[in-house]
Amino acid sequence: MTVEKNDTVAGTNLSPGQLLIWLGMQRYPELPIYNTVSTFKIARALDHQAFEEAFRSLVDAADALRSTFVDLNGVPRCVIRALHREPLVEQVNLTNEADPDAALRRWVSQRGRRRLPIDGRSFDTALIRTKAEETVWYLNQHLSLIH
């Protein structure tokens, strides 16, 4: 059996895995099925501005973190976005919650259900203060970034 490439596959610069992700997102555009959520507990308070600057340096240096998929006449293409100038790392304070750990679980669960746009910024990140000396780094990446 021979499989012929159609125009969509022939004109793309996506890897086979990225193409499958793109096709899945076309079929289920509102579902966050390609989110990959991670949290990292850090046993100290972090300087949000310093973290923002460090993370921005990483994003500026890594084309993969600025990659996005666009549809050019029915053909999916990966393009590298310009450097981000908007704030990248949200700051969340849960220290006043009655149960900061439960509030964190709810926040992560709700936030992780947001669909990351394949044609926009393909990550979402925040520093979440849960205690005076505890910060949680939330990172949600679109699967296409790590595929």
Coordinates of N, CA and C in Angstrom, one line a residue:
M1 N 0.8 -1.2 0.0 CA 0.0 0.0 0.0 C 0.9 1.2 0.0
T2 N 0.6 2.2 -0.9 CA 1.4 3.4 -1.0 C 0.5 4.5 -0.5
V3 N 1.1 5.4 0.4 CA 0.4 6.5 0.9 C 1.0 7.7 0.2
E4 N 0.1 8.5 -0.5 CA 0.6 9.7 -1.2 C 0.4 10.9 -0.3
K5 N 1.3 11.8 -0.4 CA 1.2 13.1 0.4 C 0.1 14.0 -0.3
N6 N -0.8 14.5 0.5 CA -1.7 15.5 -0.1 C -1.0 16.8 0.0
D7 N -1.7 17.9 -0.5 CA -1.1 19.2 -0.5 C -0.8 19.7 0.9
T8 N -1.6 19.4 1.9 CA -1.4 19.8 3.2 C -0.1 19.3 3.8
V9 N 0.1 18.0 3.6 CA 1.3 17.4 4.2 C 2.5 17.8 3.4
A10 N 2.4 17.9 2.1 CA 3.6 18.2 1.2 C 4.1 19.6 1.4
G11 N 3.3 20.5 1.8 CA 3.7 21.9 1.9 C 4.1 22.3 3.3
T12 N 4.0 21.4 4.3 CA 4.2 21.8 5.7 C 5.7 21.7 6.1
N13 N 6.1 22.5 7.1 CA 7.4 22.3 7.7 C 7.3 21.7 9.1
L14 N 6.1 21.1 9.4 CA 5.9 20.5 10.7 C 6.5 19.1 10.7
S15 N 7.0 18.7 11.9 CA 7.5 17.3 12.0 C 6.3 16.4 12.0
P16 N 6.4 15.1 11.8 CA 5.2 14.2 11.8 C 4.4 14.4 13.1
G17 N 5.1 14.4 14.2 CA 4.4 14.6 15.5 C 3.7 15.9 15.6
Q18 N 4.3 17.0 15.2 CA 3.6 18.3 15.2 C 2.4 18.3 14.3
L19 N 2.5 17.6 13.1 CA 1.4 17.6 12.2 C 0.2 16.8 12.8
L20 N 0.5 15.7 13.5 CA -0.6 15.0 14.2 C -1.2 15.9 15.3
I21 N -0.4 16.7 16.0 CA -1.0 17.6 17.0 C -1.9 18.6 16.3
W22 N -1.4 19.2 15.2 CA -2.1 20.2 14.5 C -3.5 19.6 14.0
L23 N -3.4 18.4 13.5 CA -4.7 17.8 13.0 C -5.6 17.6 14.2
G24 N -5.1 17.1 15.3 CA -5.9 16.9 16.5 C -6.6 18.2 16.9
M25 N -5.8 19.3 16.9 CA -6.4 20.6 17.3 C -7.4 21.1 16.3
Q26 N -7.3 20.7 15.0 CA -8.3 21.1 14.0 C -9.6 20.3 14.3
R27 N -9.5 19.1 14.8 CA -10.7 18.3 15.1 C -11.3 18.6 16.4
Y28 N -10.5 19.0 17.4 CA -11.0 19.3 18.7 C -10.5 20.7 19.2
P29 N -10.9 21.8 18.5 CA -10.3 23.1 18.7 C -10.5 23.7 20.1
E30 N -11.5 23.3 20.9 CA -11.7 23.9 22.2 C -11.2 23.1 23.3
L31 N -10.7 21.8 23.1 CA -10.3 21.0 24.2 C -8.8 21.2 24.5
P32 N -8.4 21.3 25.7 CA -7.0 21.5 26.1 C -6.2 20.2 26.1
I33 N -6.4 19.3 25.1 CA -5.9 18.0 25.2 C -4.3 17.9 25.0
Y34 N -3.7 19.0 24.6 CA -2.3 19.1 24.4 C -1.6 19.9 25.5
N35 N -2.3 20.3 26.5 CA -1.6 21.0 27.6 C -0.7 20.0 28.4
T36 N 0.4 20.5 28.8 CA 1.3 19.7 29.7 C 1.6 20.6 30.9
V37 N 0.9 20.4 32.0 CA 1.0 21.2 33.2 C 2.0 20.6 34.2
S38 N 2.9 21.5 34.7 CA 3.9 21.1 35.7 C 3.9 22.1 36.8
T39 N 4.1 21.7 38.0 CA 4.3 22.7 39.1 C 5.6 22.3 39.8
F40 N 6.3 23.3 40.3 CA 7.6 23.1 41.0 C 7.5 23.9 42.3
K41 N 7.6 23.2 43.4 CA 7.5 23.8 44.7 C 8.9 24.2 45.1
I42 N 9.0 25.5 45.5 CA 10.3 26.1 45.9 C 10.2 26.6 47.3
A43 N 11.0 26.1 48.2 CA 10.9 26.4 49.6 C 11.5 27.7 50.0
R44 N 11.1 28.8 49.3 CA 11.5 30.2 49.6 C 10.7 31.1 48.8
A45 N 10.6 32.3 49.2 CA 10.0 33.4 48.4 C 10.9 33.8 47.3
L46 N 10.4 34.0 46.1 CA 11.2 34.4 44.9 C 10.9 35.8 44.5
D47 N 11.9 36.4 44.0 CA 11.7 37.8 43.5 C 11.1 37.7 42.1
H48 N 9.8 38.1 42.0 CA 9.1 38.0 40.8 C 9.8 38.7 39.6
Q49 N 10.2 39.9 39.8 CA 10.9 40.6 38.7 C 12.1 39.9 38.2
A50 N 12.9 39.4 39.1 CA 14.2 38.6 38.7 C 13.8 37.4 37.9
F51 N 12.7 36.7 38.4 CA 12.3 35.5 37.7 C 11.7 35.8 36.3
E52 N 11.0 36.9 36.2 CA 10.4 37.4 34.9 C 11.6 37.6 34.0
E53 N 12.6 38.3 34.4 CA 13.7 38.7 33.6 C 14.5 37.4 33.1
A54 N 14.7 36.5 34.0 CA 15.3 35.2 33.7 C 14.5 34.4 32.7
F55 N 13.2 34.3 32.9 CA 12.4 33.5 32.0 C 12.3 34.2 30.7
R56 N 12.2 35.5 30.6 CA 12.2 36.2 29.4 C 13.5 36.0 28.6
S57 N 14.6 35.9 29.3 CA 15.9 35.6 28.6 C 15.8 34.2 28.0
L58 N 15.3 33.3 28.7 CA 15.1 31.9 28.2 C 14.2 31.9 26.9
V59 N 13.1 32.6 27.0 CA 12.2 32.6 25.9 C 12.8 33.3 24.7
D60 N 13.5 34.4 24.9 CA 14.2 35.1 23.8 C 15.2 34.3 23.1
A61 N 15.9 33.4 23.9 CA 17.0 32.6 23.3 C 16.5 31.3 22.7
A62 N 15.3 30.9 23.0 CA 14.8 29.6 22.6 C 13.7 29.7 21.5
D63 N 14.0 29.5 20.3 CA 13.0 29.6 19.2 C 11.8 28.7 19.5
A64 N 12.0 27.6 20.1 CA 10.8 26.7 20.4 C 9.8 27.3 21.2
L65 N 10.2 28.2 22.2 CA 9.2 28.8 23.1 C 8.5 30.0 22.4
R66 N 9.0 30.4 21.2 CA 8.3 31.4 20.4 C 7.6 30.8 19.2
S67 N 7.7 29.5 19.0 CA 7.1 28.8 17.9 C 5.6 28.8 17.9
T68 N 5.0 29.0 16.8 CA 3.5 29.0 16.7 C 3.1 28.3 15.3
F69 N 2.0 27.8 15.3 CA 1.5 27.2 14.0 C 0.5 28.2 13.3
V70 N 0.7 28.3 12.1 CA -0.3 29.1 11.3 C -0.8 28.3 10.1
D71 N -1.9 28.7 9.6 CA -2.5 28.0 8.5 C -2.4 28.9 7.3
L72 N -1.5 28.5 6.4 CA -1.3 29.3 5.1 C -2.0 28.6 4.0
N73 N -3.2 29.1 3.6 CA -3.9 28.5 2.5 C -4.1 27.0 2.7
G74 N -4.5 26.6 4.0 CA -4.8 25.2 4.2 C -3.6 24.4 4.6
V75 N -2.4 25.0 4.6 CA -1.1 24.2 4.9 C -0.6 24.7 6.2
P76 N -0.5 23.8 7.2 CA 0.1 24.2 8.5 C 1.6 24.5 8.4
R77 N 2.0 25.6 9.0 CA 3.4 26.0 9.0 C 3.8 26.4 10.4
C78 N 5.0 26.1 10.8 CA 5.6 26.5 12.0 C 6.3 27.8 11.7
V79 N 6.0 28.9 12.5 CA 6.8 30.1 12.4 C 7.3 30.5 13.8
I80 N 8.3 31.3 13.8 CA 8.9 31.8 15.1 C 8.4 33.2 15.3
R81 N 7.7 33.4 16.4 CA 7.2 34.8 16.7 C 8.3 35.7 17.1
A82 N 8.0 37.0 17.0 CA 9.0 38.0 17.4 C 9.1 37.9 18.9
L83 N 10.1 38.5 19.5 CA 10.4 38.5 20.9 C 9.1 39.0 21.7
H84 N 8.8 38.4 22.8 CA 7.7 38.8 23.6 C 8.1 40.0 24.3
R85 N 7.2 41.0 24.4 CA 7.4 42.2 25.2 C 6.4 42.3 26.3
E86 N 5.3 41.6 26.2 CA 4.3 41.6 27.3 C 4.8 40.8 28.5
P87 N 4.3 41.0 29.7 CA 4.7 40.2 30.8 C 4.4 38.8 30.5
L88 N 5.4 37.9 31.0 CA 5.3 36.5 30.7 C 4.8 35.7 31.9
V89 N 5.2 36.1 33.1 CA 5.0 35.4 34.3 C 4.0 36.1 35.2
E90 N 2.8 35.5 35.4 CA 1.8 36.0 36.2 C 2.2 35.9 37.7
Q91 N 1.8 36.8 38.5 CA 2.1 36.7 40.0 C 0.7 36.4 40.7
V92 N 0.7 35.3 41.5 CA -0.5 35.0 42.2 C -0.2 34.8 43.7
N93 N -1.0 35.4 44.5 CA -0.8 35.3 46.0 C -2.0 34.5 46.6
L94 N -1.7 33.4 47.2 CA -2.7 32.6 47.9 C -2.4 32.5 49.4
T95 N -1.6 33.3 49.9 CA -1.2 33.3 51.3 C -2.3 33.6 52.2
N96 N -3.3 34.4 51.8 CA -4.4 34.7 52.6 C -5.6 33.7 52.6
E97 N -5.4 32.7 51.8 CA -6.5 31.7 51.7 C -6.5 30.8 53.0
A98 N -7.6 30.4 53.4 CA -7.7 29.5 54.7 C -6.9 28.3 54.5
D99 N -6.9 27.7 53.3 CA -6.1 26.5 53.0 C -5.4 26.7 51.7
P100 N -4.2 27.3 51.8 CA -3.4 27.7 50.6 C -3.1 26.5 49.7
D101 N -2.9 25.3 50.3 CA -2.6 24.1 49.4 C -3.8 23.7 48.6
A102 N -5.0 23.7 49.3 CA -6.3 23.4 48.6 C -6.5 24.5 47.5
A103 N -6.3 25.7 47.8 CA -6.5 26.8 46.9 C -5.6 26.6 45.7
L104 N -4.3 26.2 45.9 CA -3.4 26.0 44.9 C -3.9 24.9 43.9
R105 N -4.3 23.8 44.5 CA -4.8 22.7 43.7 C -6.0 23.1 42.8
R106 N -6.9 23.9 43.4 CA -8.0 24.4 42.6 C -7.5 25.3 41.5
W107 N -6.6 26.2 41.8 CA -6.1 27.2 40.8 C -5.4 26.4 39.7
V108 N -4.6 25.5 40.0 CA -3.8 24.7 39.0 C -4.8 23.9 38.1
S109 N -5.8 23.3 38.7 CA -6.8 22.5 38.0 C -7.6 23.4 37.0
Q110 N -8.0 24.6 37.5 CA -8.8 25.4 36.7 C -8.0 26.0 35.5
R111 N -6.8 26.5 35.9 CA -5.9 27.1 34.9 C -5.4 26.1 33.9
G112 N -5.2 24.9 34.3 CA -4.7 23.9 33.4 C -5.7 23.5 32.3
R113 N -7.0 23.8 32.6 CA -8.0 23.5 31.6 C -8.2 24.6 30.5
R114 N -7.4 25.7 30.6 CA -7.5 26.7 29.6 C -6.7 26.1 28.4
R115 N -7.3 26.2 27.2 CA -6.7 25.8 26.0 C -5.6 26.7 25.6
L116 N -4.4 26.2 25.4 CA -3.3 27.1 24.9 C -3.5 27.2 23.4
P117 N -3.5 28.4 22.8 CA -3.7 28.5 21.4 C -2.5 28.0 20.6
I118 N -2.8 27.2 19.5 CA -1.7 26.8 18.7 C -1.1 27.9 17.8
D119 N -1.9 28.9 17.7 CA -1.5 30.0 16.8 C -1.1 31.3 17.7
G120 N -0.8 31.0 18.9 CA -0.4 32.1 19.8 C 0.7 31.7 20.8
R121 N 0.8 32.3 21.9 CA 1.8 31.9 22.9 C 1.5 30.6 23.4
S122 N 2.4 29.6 23.2 CA 2.1 28.2 23.5 C 2.6 27.8 24.9
F123 N 2.6 28.7 25.8 CA 2.9 28.4 27.2 C 2.2 29.4 28.1
D124 N 2.0 29.0 29.3 CA 1.4 29.8 30.3 C 2.2 29.6 31.6
T125 N 2.5 30.6 32.3 CA 3.4 30.4 33.5 C 3.0 31.4 34.6
A126 N 3.2 31.0 35.8 CA 2.9 31.9 37.0 C 3.8 31.5 38.2
L127 N 4.1 32.5 39.0 CA 4.7 32.2 40.3 C 3.6 32.4 41.3
I128 N 3.3 31.4 42.1 CA 2.2 31.4 43.1 C 2.8 31.3 44.5
R129 N 2.5 32.3 45.2 CA 3.0 32.4 46.6 C 1.9 31.7 47.5
T130 N 2.3 30.6 48.2 CA 1.4 29.9 49.0 C 1.7 30.1 50.5
K131 N 2.9 30.4 50.8 CA 3.3 30.7 52.2 C 4.3 31.8 52.1
A132 N 4.7 32.3 53.3 CA 5.6 33.4 53.3 C 7.0 33.0 52.7
E133 N 7.3 31.7 52.9 CA 8.6 31.2 52.4 C 8.4 30.0 51.5
E134 N 7.3 30.1 50.6 CA 7.1 29.0 49.7 C 6.5 29.6 48.4
T135 N 7.1 29.3 47.3 CA 6.6 29.7 46.0 C 6.4 28.5 45.1
V136 N 5.4 28.4 44.3 CA 5.1 27.4 43.4 C 5.2 28.0 42.0
W137 N 6.1 27.4 41.1 CA 6.2 27.8 39.8 C 5.2 26.9 38.9
Y138 N 4.3 27.5 38.3 CA 3.3 26.8 37.4 C 3.8 27.0 36.0
L139 N 3.9 25.9 35.3 CA 4.3 26.0 33.8 C 3.4 25.1 33.0
N140 N 2.7 25.6 32.1 CA 1.8 24.8 31.2 C 2.4 25.1 29.8
Q141 N 2.8 24.0 29.1 CA 3.4 24.1 27.8 C 2.5 23.3 26.8
H142 N 2.3 23.9 25.6 CA 1.6 23.1 24.6 C 2.6 22.0 24.2
L143 N 2.0 20.8 24.0 CA 2.7 19.6 23.7 C 3.6 19.8 22.4
S144 N 3.2 20.7 21.5 CA 4.0 20.9 20.3 C 5.4 21.5 20.6
L145 N 5.5 22.1 21.8 CA 6.8 22.7 22.2 C 7.8 21.6 22.5
I146 N 7.3 20.5 23.0 CA 8.2 19.4 23.5 C 8.2 18.2 22.6
H147 N 7.5 18.3 21.5 CA 7.5 17.2 20.6 C 8.5 17.3 19.5

